[in-house]
Coordinates of C-alpha atoms in Angstrom, one line a residue:
M1 CA -24.0 0.8 -25.2
V2 CA -24.5 -2.6 -24.3
A3 CA -27.6 -3.0 -26.5
L4 CA -26.1 -1.8 -29.7
S5 CA -23.2 -4.3 -29.1
R6 CA -25.1 -7.5 -29.0
R7 CA -25.5 -7.3 -32.5
F8 CA -21.6 -8.7 -32.5
G9 CA -21.5 -12.4 -31.4
D10 CA -18.3 -13.1 -30.2
R11 CA -17.4 -9.2 -28.7
T12 CA -14.8 -8.5 -26.1
W13 CA -14.6 -5.0 -24.7
A14 CA -11.2 -3.0 -24.2
A15 CA -11.3 -0.4 -21.2
E16 CA -8.4 2.2 -20.2
S17 CA -7.3 2.5 -16.5
C18 CA -9.8 -0.2 -15.3
A19 CA -8.2 0.3 -12.0
G20 CA -9.0 4.0 -12.5
I21 CA -11.0 6.1 -14.0
G22 CA -12.5 3.5 -15.9
R23 CA -13.1 0.9 -13.3
H24 CA -16.7 2.0 -13.1
V25 CA -17.6 1.4 -16.7
A26 CA -15.0 -2.2 -16.6
Q27 CA -17.0 -3.3 -13.4
R28 CA -20.3 -2.6 -14.7
L29 CA -19.3 -4.7 -17.9
V30 CA -18.4 -7.6 -16.0
A31 CA -21.2 -7.7 -13.8
D32 CA -23.4 -8.1 -17.6
G33 CA -21.1 -11.0 -18.0
E34 CA -19.0 -9.3 -20.6
T35 CA -15.7 -9.8 -21.2
V36 CA -13.4 -6.9 -20.5
I37 CA -9.7 -6.5 -20.7
D38 CA -7.5 -3.9 -19.3
V39 CA -6.0 -1.3 -21.7
P40 CA -2.9 0.9 -19.9
A41 CA -3.1 4.6 -20.7
K42 CA 0.1 4.7 -21.3
L43 CA 0.3 1.9 -24.2
S44 CA -3.0 3.4 -25.5
A45 CA -1.1 6.8 -25.7
R46 CA 2.1 5.5 -27.5
V47 CA -0.7 3.8 -30.2
R48 CA -2.5 7.4 -30.3
V49 CA 0.9 8.9 -31.3
F50 CA 1.5 6.8 -34.7
D51 CA -2.7 7.4 -35.5
T52 CA -3.7 9.7 -38.0
G53 CA -4.9 13.5 -37.0
Q54 CA -1.5 14.4 -36.2
G55 CA -2.0 12.6 -32.3
R56 CA -5.0 15.2 -31.4
K57 CA -6.7 14.0 -28.3
T58 CA -10.4 13.4 -28.7
D59 CA -12.9 10.9 -28.3
P60 CA -13.2 9.3 -31.2
V61 CA -9.2 9.0 -31.5
D62 CA -8.8 7.5 -27.9
A63 CA -11.6 5.1 -28.7
H64 CA -9.8 4.0 -31.7
S65 CA -6.2 4.1 -30.1
V66 CA -7.7 2.1 -27.1
A67 CA -9.2 -0.8 -29.5
V68 CA -5.8 -0.7 -32.0
A69 CA -4.0 -1.5 -28.4
G70 CA -6.5 -4.1 -27.1
L71 CA -6.0 -6.0 -30.7
C72 CA -2.2 -5.7 -31.1
S73 CA -1.0 -6.4 -27.8
P74 CA -1.0 -9.8 -26.1
G75 CA -1.1 -10.4 -22.7
L76 CA -3.2 -7.6 -21.4
R77 CA -5.3 -8.5 -18.2
R78 CA -8.9 -9.7 -18.2
V79 CA -11.4 -7.6 -15.7
Q80 CA -12.5 -9.6 -13.2
A81 CA -15.3 -9.0 -11.0
D82 CA -13.8 -6.8 -8.0
D83 CA -16.4 -7.6 -5.3
T84 CA -13.8 -9.4 -3.0
A85 CA -11.1 -6.6 -3.1
V86 CA -13.6 -3.7 -2.4
V87 CA -14.6 -5.9 0.7
L88 CA -11.1 -5.8 1.5
R89 CA -10.1 -2.2 0.9
L90 CA -12.9 -0.4 2.2
P91 CA -12.3 -1.4 6.1
V92 CA -8.3 -0.7 5.8
D93 CA -9.5 2.4 3.9
R94 CA -11.9 3.5 7.1
R95 CA -8.8 2.3 9.6
D96 CA -6.3 4.6 7.3
E97 CA -8.8 7.6 8.1
L98 CA -9.2 6.7 11.4
G99 CA -5.7 6.8 12.1
R100 CA -5.5 10.7 10.2
A101 CA -8.4 11.5 12.9
R102 CA -6.2 10.8 15.7
T103 CA -3.3 12.2 14.9
E104 CA -5.0 15.1 13.9
T105 CA -6.7 15.4 17.5
V106 CA -3.3 14.2 19.2
S107 CA -2.0 17.4 17.6
R108 CA -4.6 19.8 18.6
T109 CA -4.9 18.8 21.8
H110 CA -0.9 18.8 22.2
H111 CA -1.7 22.8 21.4
L112 CA -3.8 23.6 24.1
L113 CA -2.0 21.8 26.7
L114 CA 1.3 23.4 25.5
E115 CA -0.6 26.7 27.3
L116 CA -2.3 25.0 30.2
A117 CA 0.2 22.2 31.2
P118 CA 3.5 23.5 32.9
G119 CA 6.4 22.7 31.4
G120 CA 4.2 21.9 28.0
A121 CA 3.2 18.4 26.5
K122 CA 5.1 15.9 24.7
K123 CA 3.9 15.6 21.4
F124 CA 3.2 12.1 20.9
L125 CA 0.2 11.8 23.8
T126 CA -1.9 8.8 24.7
R127 CA -5.7 9.0 25.9
G128 CA -4.6 8.9 29.2
Q129 CA -1.4 11.1 29.3
A130 CA -3.4 13.9 27.9
S131 CA -6.1 13.3 30.6
Y132 CA -3.9 13.4 33.2
L133 CA -2.1 16.5 32.4
L134 CA -5.1 18.2 32.3
R135 CA -6.4 16.9 35.4
T136 CA -2.9 17.8 36.9
A137 CA -2.9 21.5 35.1
P138 CA -3.4 24.4 37.6
E139 CA -7.1 25.3 37.9
P140 CA -7.6 27.7 34.9
V141 CA -8.5 31.4 35.3
G142 CA -9.6 34.0 33.6
I143 CA -12.2 33.1 29.9
V144 CA -8.9 32.6 27.4
A145 CA -8.0 29.5 29.9
L146 CA -11.4 28.2 30.7
T147 CA -11.9 28.0 27.4
R148 CA -9.1 26.2 26.6
H149 CA -9.6 23.6 29.3
Q150 CA -13.0 23.0 28.0
L151 CA -12.0 22.6 24.6
A152 CA -9.2 20.3 25.5
R153 CA -11.7 18.0 27.8
E154 CA -13.9 18.0 24.5
L155 CA -11.0 16.5 22.4
I156 CA -9.8 14.1 25.2
D157 CA -13.4 12.7 24.7
E158 CA -13.0 12.5 21.0
L159 CA -9.6 10.6 21.5
T160 CA -11.3 8.3 23.6
T161 CA -14.1 7.6 20.9
I162 CA -11.4 7.5 18.4
D163 CA -9.4 4.8 19.8
A164 CA -12.7 2.5 20.3
K165 CA -13.0 2.9 17.0
I166 CA -9.8 1.6 16.1
R167 CA -9.5 -1.2 18.4
A168 CA -12.4 -2.2 16.8
A169 CA -11.3 -1.6 13.0
D170 CA -8.0 -3.6 14.0
K171 CA -10.3 -6.3 15.1
Q172 CA -12.1 -6.6 12.1
L173 CA -8.8 -6.3 9.9
R174 CA -7.3 -9.7 12.0
E175 CA -10.5 -11.2 11.2
F176 CA -10.5 -10.6 7.7
V177 CA -6.7 -11.8 7.2
T178 CA -7.8 -15.1 9.3
A179 CA -10.5 -15.6 6.9
A180 CA -8.6 -15.1 4.0
G181 CA -6.1 -17.4 5.1
S182 CA -2.8 -15.2 4.6
R183 CA 0.3 -15.8 6.5
L184 CA 1.6 -12.2 5.3
T185 CA 1.6 -10.8 9.5
D186 CA 4.2 -13.4 9.7
L187 CA 6.6 -11.3 7.9
N188 CA 8.3 -8.8 10.5
G189 CA 6.9 -5.4 10.0
I190 CA 3.4 -6.3 8.1
G191 CA 0.6 -6.0 10.6
P192 CA -3.4 -7.1 10.2
S193 CA -3.9 -3.3 8.2
G194 CA -0.6 -4.0 5.7
A195 CA -1.8 -7.6 5.2
V196 CA -5.2 -6.4 4.3
R197 CA -4.2 -3.4 2.0
L198 CA -1.7 -6.2 -0.2
L199 CA -4.4 -8.5 -0.6
G200 CA -7.0 -5.7 -1.6
D201 CA -5.1 -3.4 -3.8
V202 CA -3.3 -6.5 -5.3
G203 CA -5.6 -8.6 -6.1
D204 CA -4.8 -11.5 -7.9
I205 CA -0.7 -11.3 -7.9
D206 CA -0.8 -14.0 -11.0
R207 CA -0.9 -10.5 -13.1
F208 CA 2.7 -9.9 -12.4
P209 CA 4.5 -12.3 -14.1
T210 CA 8.1 -11.0 -12.6
A211 CA 8.8 -9.4 -9.1
A212 CA 10.4 -7.0 -11.4
H213 CA 6.8 -5.9 -12.7
F214 CA 5.5 -5.8 -9.1
A215 CA 8.0 -3.5 -7.8
S216 CA 7.5 -1.5 -10.8
W217 CA 4.0 -1.2 -10.1
N218 CA 3.7 0.0 -6.8
G219 CA 7.1 2.4 -7.1
T220 CA 9.8 0.4 -5.4
A221 CA 11.5 -0.5 -8.7
P222 CA 14.2 2.4 -9.0
I223 CA 14.7 4.7 -12.3
E224 CA 17.8 4.6 -14.0
A225 CA 19.0 8.0 -14.4
S226 CA 22.8 7.4 -15.3
S227 CA 24.7 9.7 -17.4
G228 CA 27.8 9.2 -19.3
D229 CA 30.4 6.9 -17.3
Q230 CA 28.3 7.9 -13.9
R231 CA 25.6 4.7 -13.1
R232 CA 23.2 5.7 -10.7
H233 CA 19.1 5.7 -9.6
R234 CA 16.4 7.6 -8.5
L235 CA 13.1 7.5 -6.5
S236 CA 10.5 6.8 -8.7
R237 CA 7.3 8.8 -7.8
A238 CA 4.9 6.3 -10.0
G239 CA 3.0 3.5 -8.9
N240 CA 0.5 2.5 -5.9
R241 CA 1.6 4.8 -2.6
R242 CA -0.3 3.3 -0.8
I243 CA 1.2 -0.5 -1.2
N244 CA 4.8 1.5 -1.4
R245 CA 3.9 3.0 2.2
V246 CA 3.2 -0.7 3.5
L247 CA 6.2 -1.6 2.5
H248 CA 8.3 1.4 3.8
I249 CA 6.7 0.7 6.9
M250 CA 7.7 -2.8 6.8
A251 CA 11.1 -1.4 6.1
I252 CA 11.6 1.2 9.2
V253 CA 9.9 -2.0 11.3
Q254 CA 12.5 -4.1 10.2
L255 CA 15.3 -1.3 11.2
R256 CA 14.6 -1.4 14.2
H257 CA 14.9 -4.9 15.2
D258 CA 17.7 -7.2 14.9
T259 CA 15.9 -8.9 11.8
P260 CA 17.8 -9.8 8.2
G261 CA 16.6 -6.7 7.0
R262 CA 18.8 -4.6 9.3
S263 CA 21.9 -6.9 7.8
Y264 CA 20.8 -6.6 4.6
Y265 CA 20.6 -2.3 5.2
R266 CA 24.2 -2.7 7.0
H267 CA 25.5 -4.2 4.0
R268 CA 24.5 -1.8 1.7
L269 CA 25.9 0.5 3.6
A270 CA 29.2 -0.6 3.8
E271 CA 29.2 -1.0 -0.1
G272 CA 29.5 2.8 0.3
K273 CA 25.1 3.7 -0.4
T274 CA 23.7 6.5 1.8
T275 CA 21.3 5.9 4.1
I276 CA 18.9 6.8 1.7
E277 CA 19.7 4.3 -1.2
A278 CA 20.1 1.7 1.1
L279 CA 16.4 2.3 2.3
R280 CA 15.3 2.0 -1.1
A281 CA 17.6 -1.2 -1.5
L282 CA 16.0 -2.6 1.8
K283 CA 12.2 -1.5 0.6
R284 CA 12.9 -3.1 -3.2
H285 CA 14.2 -6.3 -1.6
L286 CA 11.4 -6.6 0.7
F287 CA 9.2 -6.7 -2.2
D288 CA 10.7 -9.7 -3.6
V289 CA 10.1 -11.6 -0.5
V290 CA 6.4 -10.4 -0.2
Y291 CA 5.4 -11.3 -4.1
K292 CA 7.5 -14.6 -3.3
R293 CA 4.9 -15.2 -0.8
M294 CA 1.8 -14.1 -2.0
I295 CA 2.6 -15.9 -5.3
R296 CA 3.3 -19.2 -3.2
Y297 CA -0.4 -19.1 -1.5
A298 CA -2.0 -18.3 -4.9
R299 CA -0.2 -21.6 -6.4
Q300 CA -1.8 -23.5 -3.1
A301 CA -5.2 -21.6 -3.5
R302 CA -5.0 -23.3 -7.1
A303 CA -4.3 -26.7 -5.9
G304 CA -7.0 -26.8 -3.9
A305 CA -6.7 -24.8 -0.5
A306 CA -8.1 -21.2 -1.6
G307 CA -9.2 -19.0 1.0
P308 CA -11.7 -16.0 0.6
A309 CA -9.3 -14.1 -0.9
G310 CA -7.0 -16.5 -2.9
Q311 CA -4.2 -16.2 -0.5
P312 CA -4.1 -19.1 2.0
G313 CA -1.5 -20.1 4.6
A314 CA 0.5 -22.8 4.6
T315 CA 4.3 -22.9 6.4
L316 CA 6.5 -20.3 7.7
Q317 CA 9.0 -21.4 4.8
S318 CA 9.5 -19.1 2.1
S319 CA 10.0 -20.3 -1.7
A320 CA 12.3 -17.7 -2.5
A321 CA 15.3 -19.8 -4.0
S322 CA 16.5 -17.5 -7.0
P323 CA 17.6 -14.3 -7.8
I324 CA 15.8 -11.4 -9.0
P325 CA 16.4 -10.3 -12.3
T326 CA 19.4 -8.6 -13.1
S327 CA 20.6 -8.8 -9.1
G328 CA 23.7 -10.0 -7.4
T329 CA 23.5 -13.2 -4.9
K330 CA 22.8 -10.4 -1.8
D331 CA 20.0 -9.1 -3.3
K332 CA 18.1 -12.6 -3.0
P333 CA 15.0 -12.5 -1.1
Q334 CA 15.5 -13.5 2.7
T335 CA 14.3 -17.2 2.8
E336 CA 13.1 -17.0 6.1
P337 CA 10.4 -14.4 7.6
A338 CA 11.9 -11.9 10.5
T339 CA 11.0 -13.2 13.8
N340 CA 10.0 -10.6 16.4
Q341 CA 12.9 -9.3 18.5
P342 CA 13.2 -7.4 21.5
R343 CA 13.7 -4.1 20.1
T344 CA 17.6 -2.4 19.6
F345 CA 18.4 1.0 19.4

């Protein structure tokens, strides 16, 4: 394919879904020194509707639609080599896998301890608590109890190994955050795993011209579902769900502490919103805070203070000063990162 294209001197490739199914082809082309632009699948689908052939989806029609969309749509993102982004994503993916493995192991251990320990055991067990319950359980009698005891001991040993791997993974993630020069962890509710996830999945934050574009990309922006005089919005199921999860955790942590996020949440409740609607509004609000923070770091990187991921840290003050599009004064991003406070309930 590349050999055939070399007869065209000044050439640009248009590839569909360069962050998804088209990523491998796009990255191979970029590695060969080719210029590639990313055409969203929805954009090429709209072009295909107006094409001849009754809009049937075939390989030639798809290729033509992507090419037309690439030629006629200004502002499409140019694909860059994602070596740095991949390096950031791999360890945080591994950390998520370890977290899921730990949850599964704890659940299986809890199920066995319910049969072995008098009074059962709580759901969220640490390795030490599970080991103590097993040691203090009555001496197993019978083949069934002996088998349960043996399996519980093996699971506790597995939990010990997983916890050690999680500590090592967390240490590596903290090193990545430090090397990247990011100060996202200064925000209450974002730890090293969340910060690396943001840096790895978002990549170049400048590809989002506004906070509204960023919120639409990660599924935080609600979808309007108004009817007649009734104006309402519903939850968006689209977008990057991993980034959405990072900000969901951030919102939950801020609600547990005396933070500006909790004040914002209570203000929304006072306006008559339900708890779910207020939580969604808080997540949208916090995404603006994160967006402003990352934009400021990117500008500092261009000014000469760039880190490996283009997200250097600077001060603890936020540059958010203006309201987001279509929002009121109360929706302005908070001007200070939330500080850690003792947990309140």
